[in-house]
C-alpha atoms as one frame of an Amber mdcrd trajectory, in Angstrom:
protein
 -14.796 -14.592 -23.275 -12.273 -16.962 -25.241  -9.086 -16.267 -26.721  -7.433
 -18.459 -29.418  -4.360 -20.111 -27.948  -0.830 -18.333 -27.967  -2.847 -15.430
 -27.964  -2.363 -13.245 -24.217  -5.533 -11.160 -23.421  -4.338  -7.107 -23.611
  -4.330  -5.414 -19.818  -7.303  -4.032 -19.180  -8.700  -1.026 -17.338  -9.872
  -2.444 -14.312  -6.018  -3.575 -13.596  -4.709  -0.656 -13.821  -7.252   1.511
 -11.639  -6.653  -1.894  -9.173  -2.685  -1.167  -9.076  -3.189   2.484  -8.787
  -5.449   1.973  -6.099  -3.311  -0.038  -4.225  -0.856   2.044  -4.029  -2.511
   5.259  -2.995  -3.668   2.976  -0.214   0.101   2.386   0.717   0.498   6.336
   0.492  -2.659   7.202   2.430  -1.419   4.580   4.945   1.855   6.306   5.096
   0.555   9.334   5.891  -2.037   8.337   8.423   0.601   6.141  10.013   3.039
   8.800  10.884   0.658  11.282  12.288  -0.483   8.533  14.598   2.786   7.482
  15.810   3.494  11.114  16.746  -0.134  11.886  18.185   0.643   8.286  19.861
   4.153   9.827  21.354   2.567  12.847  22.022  -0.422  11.656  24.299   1.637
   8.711  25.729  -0.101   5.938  24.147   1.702   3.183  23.532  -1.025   1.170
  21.939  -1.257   3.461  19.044   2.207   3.782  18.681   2.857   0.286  18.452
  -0.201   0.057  15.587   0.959   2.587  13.865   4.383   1.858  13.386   2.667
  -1.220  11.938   0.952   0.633   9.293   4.223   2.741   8.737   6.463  -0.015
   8.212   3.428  -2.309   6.087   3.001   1.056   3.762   6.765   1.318   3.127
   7.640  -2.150   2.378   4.725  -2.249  -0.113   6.085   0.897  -1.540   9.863
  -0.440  -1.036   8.301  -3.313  -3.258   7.066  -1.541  -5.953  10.341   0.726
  -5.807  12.591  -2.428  -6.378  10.378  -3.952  -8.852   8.710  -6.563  -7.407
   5.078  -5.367  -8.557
């Protein structure tokens, strides 16, 4: 599709249901993350720990991101 120039295209659905997506992804990550890390604690294994404290700190800086503005 072509728009005349000067003229900016509207935001469209698909966008929007892409951002919102995104960031239940963060929060689902999040979540997932931290019971993990404590199953990970809890059975004494350190692999799982280490991975997901990965997806812990990956979900919060994406939501630190958003928080400050940067999305």
């Amino acid at each position: 599709m072509r728009y005349r120039e000067g003229v900016e295209p509207g935001t469209t659905a698909a966008a929007q249901s892409t951002y919102d997506n995104l960031l239940f992804a963060a929060v689902l990550g999040l979540a997932i993350g931290i019971v993990l890390t404590v199953a990970g604690v809890r059975g004494r294994q350190w692999w799982l720990v280490i991975w997901s404290g990965g997806l812990v700190l990956a979900s919060v800086g994406y939501l630190g991101s958003i928080a400050l503005g940067f999305w």
